[in-house]
Amino acid sequence: MSFPKKFLWGGAVAANQLEGAWLEDGKQPNVTDIMVGIGSKDPGIQWNPDLKKYEMHLDPNKAYLSHEAIDFYHRYKEDLSLMAGMGFNCFRTSIAWGRIFPNGDEEKPNEKGLEFYDHLIDEMLRLGMEPVITMSHYETPLHLLTEYGGWSNPKLITFWKNYASVLFHRYKGKVKYWLTFNEVNAMLRNPFVAGSVLTIKNPKDPSDPIGSTTKEDIWQGYYNILVANAWTVKLCHEIDPNAKVGNMMTASGVATYPETCNPDDVFGAYQTQRWAVYYMCDPMVFGEIPSYVKALWKKNPSYTPEMHADELQLIKENTIDFISYSYYRSSVYASDVNMVSNTGGIKGKDNPYLKECSPQPWAWPVDPKGLRLLINTFEDRYHLPQFIVENGIGLDENLDENGKIDDPFRVRYLEQHLKQVELAIEDGCHVMGYLWWGPIDVVSAGTGEMKKRYGFVYVDRFNDGHGTLERKIKNSYYRYKEIIESNGEKL
Ligand code: BGP
């Protein structure tokens, strides 16, 4: 039997994609609340020329599904019991930063927000599920971007430390696994959401806030996030020595293959991996800003952030306990192709060896072996336990005439990926657990829609916002349950 005895089996979601109740009990908007999908070009803010600042500006013609999402805020008991029914011994969700510190810069936390998570975490524990908590899953309070410019401002480190210590004190002894920032390595390609960086001083073109974000601000944000990550590790270890802190990377970019053995393609593929993933993961594991990042700063001196010796020492001394990541797909690098990206990872050329992909318009290629490659690569590079905290496939599904959903494609995807996890463990890799992304249908992060469904549990809600929110079990639910119950033997 390959899967270790205490293997963590479960699923992962994020507050902003399922809780709804976006302004309830004192919560204020966060960065994803104002967008219909993080891939949107419209970030939901507008420049006020009189005040010389950005303000929230929602489009009345758009459906912001995340505002109600699947109403987990009021239905979490029912949903958690459905998860427990599959035998989950672990469940990942995020704490919405803006429920605890609505604007982000308050001194005292919002007790109402904490109470919700008290109940949620207690319920998980009651059902035998280890809570895995993301501290910010694309959920920086909007106020911190519009007033402070987000993570490029060192004040955010102070606000974050306050938030982190409130969480560690409150959930001491209850939460053993903390993840800092969801897919924070996506910040070079999506600075507004993944990095929560916004240029607020004389933006080049205020009508295009995302395009106006400067490289200088992004690199300062990168550095400040590394400092905040190190503070998180330090505070957690001091307050609750039994708890562990991991980072969270979108790791699909590591499975970037060169199109040919032309050294240009091979080196280009390596550079893609580096600037997609390693530039962020390396310093969190090794405690040093990588030489290739410093080389880039040397070539572009204005990118060099303001750094302090004590903070660099902090980064050195407070490295993460484990790495965690999402994996959805692989990609193919060719020197003549522009490598663009989305929530699935990097898109390059089509891979003729891969036979399946998720349906149009998403069309993410299915590459289970890419996951084995990724796990092995991380094992060799980082020598740390690994936690796969997101893997899954989004399908467009409707109930059949009998009110059921048969989803053999999802079952195949699950089995094939788990088989590769098993092989990676046999290769000698240290994998702590596997979490399916979106075990219940949630609002898509990338496109803000309901139509892209990942769940083993269906939720009756649609892109135009209508639906009863009723939950229904899909056939794949029973297969995952069987796999979990046998600790992966019945794969
Ligand atoms: C990851 C995010 C998740 C999630 C997933 C699937 O990037 O961490 O929040 O939603 O991708 O992406 P999507 O919802 O766009 O299909």
PDB file of N, CA, C and O and ligand atoms in Angstrom, residues 12-14 16-17 37-39 92 137-138 182-183 186 189 248-250 326 328 342-345 362 364 389-390 392-394 437-438 442-449 452-454, ligand 1:
ATOM      1  N   ALA A  12     -10.946  21.158  -1.362  1.00  0.00           N
ATOM      2  CA  ALA A  12     -10.568  22.543  -1.079  1.00  0.00           C
ATOM      3  C   ALA A  12     -11.534  23.518  -1.731  1.00  0.00           C
ATOM      4  O   ALA A  12     -11.996  23.300  -2.859  1.00  0.00           O
ATOM      5  N   VAL A  13     -11.816  24.579  -0.993  1.00  0.00           N
ATOM      6  CA  VAL A  13     -12.652  25.668  -1.506  1.00  0.00           C
ATOM      7  C   VAL A  13     -12.062  26.991  -1.005  1.00  0.00           C
ATOM      8  O   VAL A  13     -11.057  26.984  -0.300  1.00  0.00           O
ATOM      9  N   ALA A  14     -12.702  28.082  -1.381  1.00  0.00           N
ATOM     10  CA  ALA A  14     -12.228  29.386  -0.899  1.00  0.00           C
ATOM     11  C   ALA A  14     -13.424  30.239  -0.526  1.00  0.00           C
ATOM     12  O   ALA A  14     -14.447  30.223  -1.230  1.00  0.00           O
ATOM     13  N   ASN A  16     -14.264  33.320  -0.817  1.00  0.00           N
ATOM     14  CA  ASN A  16     -14.860  34.231  -1.798  1.00  0.00           C
ATOM     15  C   ASN A  16     -15.609  33.510  -2.900  1.00  0.00           C
ATOM     16  O   ASN A  16     -16.379  34.123  -3.627  1.00  0.00           O
ATOM     17  N   GLN A  17     -15.409  32.209  -3.049  1.00  0.00           N
ATOM     18  CA  GLN A  17     -16.069  31.483  -4.124  1.00  0.00           C
ATOM     19  C   GLN A  17     -17.289  30.692  -3.650  1.00  0.00           C
ATOM     20  O   GLN A  17     -18.016  30.157  -4.478  1.00  0.00           O
ATOM     21  N   GLY A  37     -14.748  37.295 -12.019  1.00  0.00           N
ATOM     22  CA  GLY A  37     -13.617  36.457 -12.420  1.00  0.00           C
ATOM     23  C   GLY A  37     -12.320  37.246 -12.393  1.00  0.00           C
ATOM     24  O   GLY A  37     -12.262  38.390 -12.841  1.00  0.00           O
ATOM     25  N   ILE A  38     -11.285  36.588 -11.875  1.00  0.00           N
ATOM     26  CA  ILE A  38     -10.014  37.312 -11.714  1.00  0.00           C
ATOM     27  C   ILE A  38      -9.295  37.510 -13.044  1.00  0.00           C
ATOM     28  O   ILE A  38      -8.356  38.275 -13.137  1.00  0.00           O
ATOM     29  N   GLY A  39      -9.779  36.819 -14.086  1.00  0.00           N
ATOM     30  CA  GLY A  39      -9.197  37.021 -15.410  1.00  0.00           C
ATOM     31  C   GLY A  39      -9.823  38.230 -16.102  1.00  0.00           C
ATOM     32  O   GLY A  39      -9.433  38.599 -17.210  1.00  0.00           O
ATOM     33  N   ARG A  92     -10.147  21.996   3.232  1.00  0.00           N
ATOM     34  CA  ARG A  92      -9.448  23.280   3.098  1.00  0.00           C
ATOM     35  C   ARG A  92     -10.439  24.369   2.710  1.00  0.00           C
ATOM     36  O   ARG A  92     -11.185  24.222   1.750  1.00  0.00           O
ATOM     37  N   HIS A 137      -7.050  33.882   0.291  1.00  0.00           N
ATOM     38  CA  HIS A 137      -7.254  33.237  -1.011  1.00  0.00           C
ATOM     39  C   HIS A 137      -7.785  34.308  -1.971  1.00  0.00           C
ATOM     40  O   HIS A 137      -8.993  34.409  -2.182  1.00  0.00           O
ATOM     41  N   TYR A 138      -6.901  35.143  -2.484  1.00  0.00           N
ATOM     42  CA  TYR A 138      -7.314  36.272  -3.342  1.00  0.00           C
ATOM     43  C   TYR A 138      -8.320  37.150  -2.592  1.00  0.00           C
ATOM     44  O   TYR A 138      -9.313  37.589  -3.171  1.00  0.00           O
ATOM     45  N   ASN A 182      -2.824  32.287  -1.266  1.00  0.00           N
ATOM     46  CA  ASN A 182      -3.150  31.383  -2.361  1.00  0.00           C
ATOM     47  C   ASN A 182      -2.462  31.793  -3.671  1.00  0.00           C
ATOM     48  O   ASN A 182      -2.560  32.952  -4.096  1.00  0.00           O
ATOM     49  N   GLU A 183      -1.778  30.848  -4.270  1.00  0.00           N
ATOM     50  CA  GLU A 183      -1.194  31.017  -5.612  1.00  0.00           C
ATOM     51  C   GLU A 183      -0.507  32.379  -5.788  1.00  0.00           C
ATOM     52  O   GLU A 183      -0.644  33.053  -6.806  1.00  0.00           O
ATOM     53  N   ALA A 186       1.436  33.748  -8.780  1.00  0.00           N
ATOM     54  CA  ALA A 186       0.791  34.282  -9.992  1.00  0.00           C
ATOM     55  C   ALA A 186       0.883  35.812 -10.024  1.00  0.00           C
ATOM     56  O   ALA A 186       0.376  36.449 -10.937  1.00  0.00           O
ATOM     57  N   ARG A 189       1.993  37.736 -13.200  1.00  0.00           N
ATOM     58  CA  ARG A 189       1.059  37.805 -14.311  1.00  0.00           C
ATOM     59  C   ARG A 189      -0.288  38.394 -13.917  1.00  0.00           C
ATOM     60  O   ARG A 189      -1.023  38.885 -14.755  1.00  0.00           O
ATOM     61  N   MET A 248       1.515  28.493  -0.742  1.00  0.00           N
ATOM     62  CA  MET A 248       0.570  27.899  -1.685  1.00  0.00           C
ATOM     63  C   MET A 248       0.876  28.448  -3.073  1.00  0.00           C
ATOM     64  O   MET A 248       0.791  29.646  -3.301  1.00  0.00           O
ATOM     65  N   MET A 249       1.277  27.540  -3.962  1.00  0.00           N
ATOM     66  CA  MET A 249       1.722  27.930  -5.298  1.00  0.00           C
ATOM     67  C   MET A 249       0.781  27.377  -6.360  1.00  0.00           C
ATOM     68  O   MET A 249       0.275  26.254  -6.207  1.00  0.00           O
ATOM     69  N   THR A 250       0.586  28.117  -7.431  1.00  0.00           N
ATOM     70  CA  THR A 250       0.032  27.481  -8.622  1.00  0.00           C
ATOM     71  C   THR A 250       1.222  26.833  -9.311  1.00  0.00           C
ATOM     72  O   THR A 250       2.131  27.514  -9.793  1.00  0.00           O
ATOM     73  N   SER A 326      -1.433  23.938  -6.245  1.00  0.00           N
ATOM     74  CA  SER A 326      -2.475  23.453  -7.149  1.00  0.00           C
ATOM     75  C   SER A 326      -1.802  22.906  -8.402  1.00  0.00           C
ATOM     76  O   SER A 326      -0.742  23.384  -8.815  1.00  0.00           O
ATOM     77  N   TYR A 328      -3.304  21.638 -12.303  1.00  0.00           N
ATOM     78  CA  TYR A 328      -4.442  21.373 -13.194  1.00  0.00           C
ATOM     79  C   TYR A 328      -4.022  20.832 -14.550  1.00  0.00           C
ATOM     80  O   TYR A 328      -4.731  20.039 -15.157  1.00  0.00           O
ATOM     81  N   ASN A 342      -3.741  31.523 -17.169  1.00  0.00           N
ATOM     82  CA  ASN A 342      -5.027  31.716 -16.496  1.00  0.00           C
ATOM     83  C   ASN A 342      -5.002  30.901 -15.199  1.00  0.00           C
ATOM     84  O   ASN A 342      -3.924  30.440 -14.797  1.00  0.00           O
ATOM     85  N   THR A 343      -6.153  30.714 -14.590  1.00  0.00           N
ATOM     86  CA  THR A 343      -6.148  30.025 -13.292  1.00  0.00           C
ATOM     87  C   THR A 343      -5.651  28.580 -13.392  1.00  0.00           C
ATOM     88  O   THR A 343      -5.238  28.003 -12.388  1.00  0.00           O
ATOM     89  N   GLY A 344      -5.690  27.998 -14.587  1.00  0.00           N
ATOM     90  CA  GLY A 344      -5.218  26.616 -14.746  1.00  0.00           C
ATOM     91  C   GLY A 344      -3.705  26.526 -14.780  1.00  0.00           C
ATOM     92  O   GLY A 344      -3.127  25.476 -14.536  1.00  0.00           O
ATOM     93  N   GLY A 345      -3.046  27.591 -15.120  1.00  0.00           N
ATOM     94  CA  GLY A 345      -1.587  27.588 -15.260  1.00  0.00           C
ATOM     95  C   GLY A 345      -1.188  28.366 -16.497  1.00  0.00           C
ATOM     96  O   GLY A 345      -1.800  29.383 -16.826  1.00  0.00           O
ATOM     97  N   TRP A 362     -13.038  26.357 -21.919  1.00  0.00           N
ATOM     98  CA  TRP A 362     -11.883  26.334 -20.999  1.00  0.00           C
ATOM     99  C   TRP A 362     -10.736  25.549 -21.602  1.00  0.00           C
ATOM    100  O   TRP A 362      -9.606  26.011 -21.605  1.00  0.00           O
ATOM    101  N   TRP A 364      -8.710  22.934 -20.843  1.00  0.00           N
ATOM    102  CA  TRP A 364      -7.438  22.689 -20.152  1.00  0.00           C
ATOM    103  C   TRP A 364      -7.017  21.249 -20.431  1.00  0.00           C
ATOM    104  O   TRP A 364      -7.777  20.310 -20.143  1.00  0.00           O
ATOM    105  N   VAL A 389      -3.000  20.664  -2.741  1.00  0.00           N
ATOM    106  CA  VAL A 389      -4.202  21.242  -2.140  1.00  0.00           C
ATOM    107  C   VAL A 389      -5.241  21.674  -3.179  1.00  0.00           C
ATOM    108  O   VAL A 389      -6.275  22.232  -2.813  1.00  0.00           O
ATOM    109  N   GLU A 390      -4.961  21.414  -4.457  1.00  0.00           N
ATOM    110  CA  GLU A 390      -5.957  21.666  -5.507  1.00  0.00           C
ATOM    111  C   GLU A 390      -5.628  20.824  -6.721  1.00  0.00           C
ATOM    112  O   GLU A 390      -4.505  20.871  -7.240  1.00  0.00           O
ATOM    113  N   GLY A 392      -8.332  19.180 -10.054  1.00  0.00           N
ATOM    114  CA  GLY A 392      -9.723  18.889 -10.396  1.00  0.00           C
ATOM    115  C   GLY A 392     -10.034  19.316 -11.813  1.00  0.00           C
ATOM    116  O   GLY A 392      -9.176  19.845 -12.525  1.00  0.00           O
ATOM    117  N   ILE A 393     -11.277  19.071 -12.206  1.00  0.00           N
ATOM    118  CA  ILE A 393     -11.672  19.425 -13.570  1.00  0.00           C
ATOM    119  C   ILE A 393     -13.054  20.075 -13.573  1.00  0.00           C
ATOM    120  O   ILE A 393     -13.985  19.594 -12.919  1.00  0.00           O
ATOM    121  N   GLY A 394     -13.144  21.180 -14.309  1.00  0.00           N
ATOM    122  CA  GLY A 394     -14.402  21.916 -14.414  1.00  0.00           C
ATOM    123  C   GLY A 394     -15.178  21.471 -15.636  1.00  0.00           C
ATOM    124  O   GLY A 394     -14.658  21.499 -16.751  1.00  0.00           O
ATOM    125  N   TRP A 437     -10.049  20.085  -5.887  1.00  0.00           N
ATOM    126  CA  TRP A 437     -10.563  21.451  -5.916  1.00  0.00           C
ATOM    127  C   TRP A 437     -12.074  21.436  -6.131  1.00  0.00           C
ATOM    128  O   TRP A 437     -12.573  20.790  -7.058  1.00  0.00           O
ATOM    129  N   GLY A 438     -12.785  22.155  -5.304  1.00  0.00           N
ATOM    130  CA  GLY A 438     -14.217  22.359  -5.488  1.00  0.00           C
ATOM    131  C   GLY A 438     -15.020  21.083  -5.369  1.00  0.00           C
ATOM    132  O   GLY A 438     -15.714  20.704  -6.313  1.00  0.00           O
ATOM    133  N   VAL A 442     -18.756  25.533  -6.991  1.00  0.00           N
ATOM    134  CA  VAL A 442     -18.584  26.897  -6.471  1.00  0.00           C
ATOM    135  C   VAL A 442     -18.468  27.865  -7.654  1.00  0.00           C
ATOM    136  O   VAL A 442     -18.444  27.438  -8.809  1.00  0.00           O
ATOM    137  N   VAL A 443     -18.370  29.138  -7.369  1.00  0.00           N
ATOM    138  CA  VAL A 443     -18.175  30.131  -8.425  1.00  0.00           C
ATOM    139  C   VAL A 443     -16.731  30.025  -8.922  1.00  0.00           C
ATOM    140  O   VAL A 443     -15.801  29.939  -8.119  1.00  0.00           O
ATOM    141  N   SER A 444     -16.557  30.037 -10.236  1.00  0.00           N
ATOM    142  CA  SER A 444     -15.211  29.905 -10.794  1.00  0.00           C
ATOM    143  C   SER A 444     -14.355  31.123 -10.445  1.00  0.00           C
ATOM    144  O   SER A 444     -14.810  32.268 -10.525  1.00  0.00           O
ATOM    145  N   ALA A 445     -13.104  30.860 -10.088  1.00  0.00           N
ATOM    146  CA  ALA A 445     -12.196  31.970  -9.771  1.00  0.00           C
ATOM    147  C   ALA A 445     -11.860  32.754 -11.033  1.00  0.00           C
ATOM    148  O   ALA A 445     -11.875  33.979 -11.049  1.00  0.00           O
ATOM    149  N   GLY A 446     -11.583  32.037 -12.104  1.00  0.00           N
ATOM    150  CA  GLY A 446     -11.083  32.694 -13.312  1.00  0.00           C
ATOM    151  C   GLY A 446     -12.153  33.480 -14.047  1.00  0.00           C
ATOM    152  O   GLY A 446     -11.911  34.593 -14.512  1.00  0.00           O
ATOM    153  N   THR A 447     -13.366  32.899 -14.138  1.00  0.00           N
ATOM    154  CA  THR A 447     -14.385  33.502 -14.996  1.00  0.00           C
ATOM    155  C   THR A 447     -15.627  33.957 -14.236  1.00  0.00           C
ATOM    156  O   THR A 447     -16.549  34.506 -14.841  1.00  0.00           O
ATOM    157  N   GLY A 448     -15.681  33.697 -12.953  1.00  0.00           N
ATOM    158  CA  GLY A 448     -16.800  34.180 -12.133  1.00  0.00           C
ATOM    159  C   GLY A 448     -18.125  33.516 -12.455  1.00  0.00           C
ATOM    160  O   GLY A 448     -19.181  34.061 -12.138  1.00  0.00           O
ATOM    161  N   GLU A 449     -18.119  32.348 -13.077  1.00  0.00           N
ATOM    162  CA  GLU A 449     -19.375  31.700 -13.454  1.00  0.00           C
ATOM    163  C   GLU A 449     -19.669  30.462 -12.606  1.00  0.00           C
ATOM    164  O   GLU A 449     -18.781  29.917 -11.955  1.00  0.00           O
ATOM    165  N   LYS A 452     -19.005  26.384 -14.738  1.00  0.00           N
ATOM    166  CA  LYS A 452     -17.806  25.552 -14.708  1.00  0.00           C
ATOM    167  C   LYS A 452     -17.793  24.825 -13.364  1.00  0.00           C
ATOM    168  O   LYS A 452     -17.393  25.375 -12.339  1.00  0.00           O
ATOM    169  N   ARG A 453     -18.230  23.574 -13.395  1.00  0.00           N
ATOM    170  CA  ARG A 453     -18.494  22.854 -12.142  1.00  0.00           C
ATOM    171  C   ARG A 453     -17.416  21.819 -11.847  1.00  0.00           C
ATOM    172  O   ARG A 453     -17.106  21.000 -12.692  1.00  0.00           O
ATOM    173  N   TYR A 454     -16.905  21.868 -10.633  1.00  0.00           N
ATOM    174  CA  TYR A 454     -15.860  20.916 -10.228  1.00  0.00           C
ATOM    175  C   TYR A 454     -16.388  19.867  -9.249  1.00  0.00           C
ATOM    176  O   TYR A 454     -15.701  18.910  -8.920  1.00  0.00           O
TER     177      TYR A 454
HETATM  178  C1  BGP B   1      -7.046  28.125  -8.792  1.00  0.00           C
HETATM  179  C2  BGP B   1      -7.653  28.860  -7.645  1.00  0.00           C
HETATM  180  C3  BGP B   1      -8.986  28.408  -7.220  1.00  0.00           C
HETATM  181  C4  BGP B   1      -9.823  27.751  -8.280  1.00  0.00           C
HETATM  182  C5  BGP B   1      -9.082  26.979  -9.335  1.00  0.00           C
HETATM  183  C6  BGP B   1      -9.862  26.633 -10.583  1.00  0.00           C
HETATM  184  O1  BGP B   1      -6.240  28.985  -9.514  1.00  0.00           O
HETATM  185  O2  BGP B   1      -6.825  28.821  -6.508  1.00  0.00           O
HETATM  186  O3  BGP B   1      -9.569  29.450  -6.522  1.00  0.00           O
HETATM  187  O4  BGP B   1     -10.991  28.306  -8.586  1.00  0.00           O
HETATM  188  O5  BGP B   1      -7.933  27.641  -9.746  1.00  0.00           O
HETATM  189  O6  BGP B   1      -9.945  27.758 -11.417  1.00  0.00           O
HETATM  190  P1  BGP B   1     -11.281  28.231 -12.068  1.00  0.00           P
HETATM  191  O7  BGP B   1     -12.245  28.439 -10.977  1.00  0.00           O
HETATM  192  O8  BGP B   1     -10.934  29.479 -12.796  1.00  0.00           O
HETATM  193  O9  BGP B   1     -11.680  27.138 -12.991  1.00  0.00           O
END
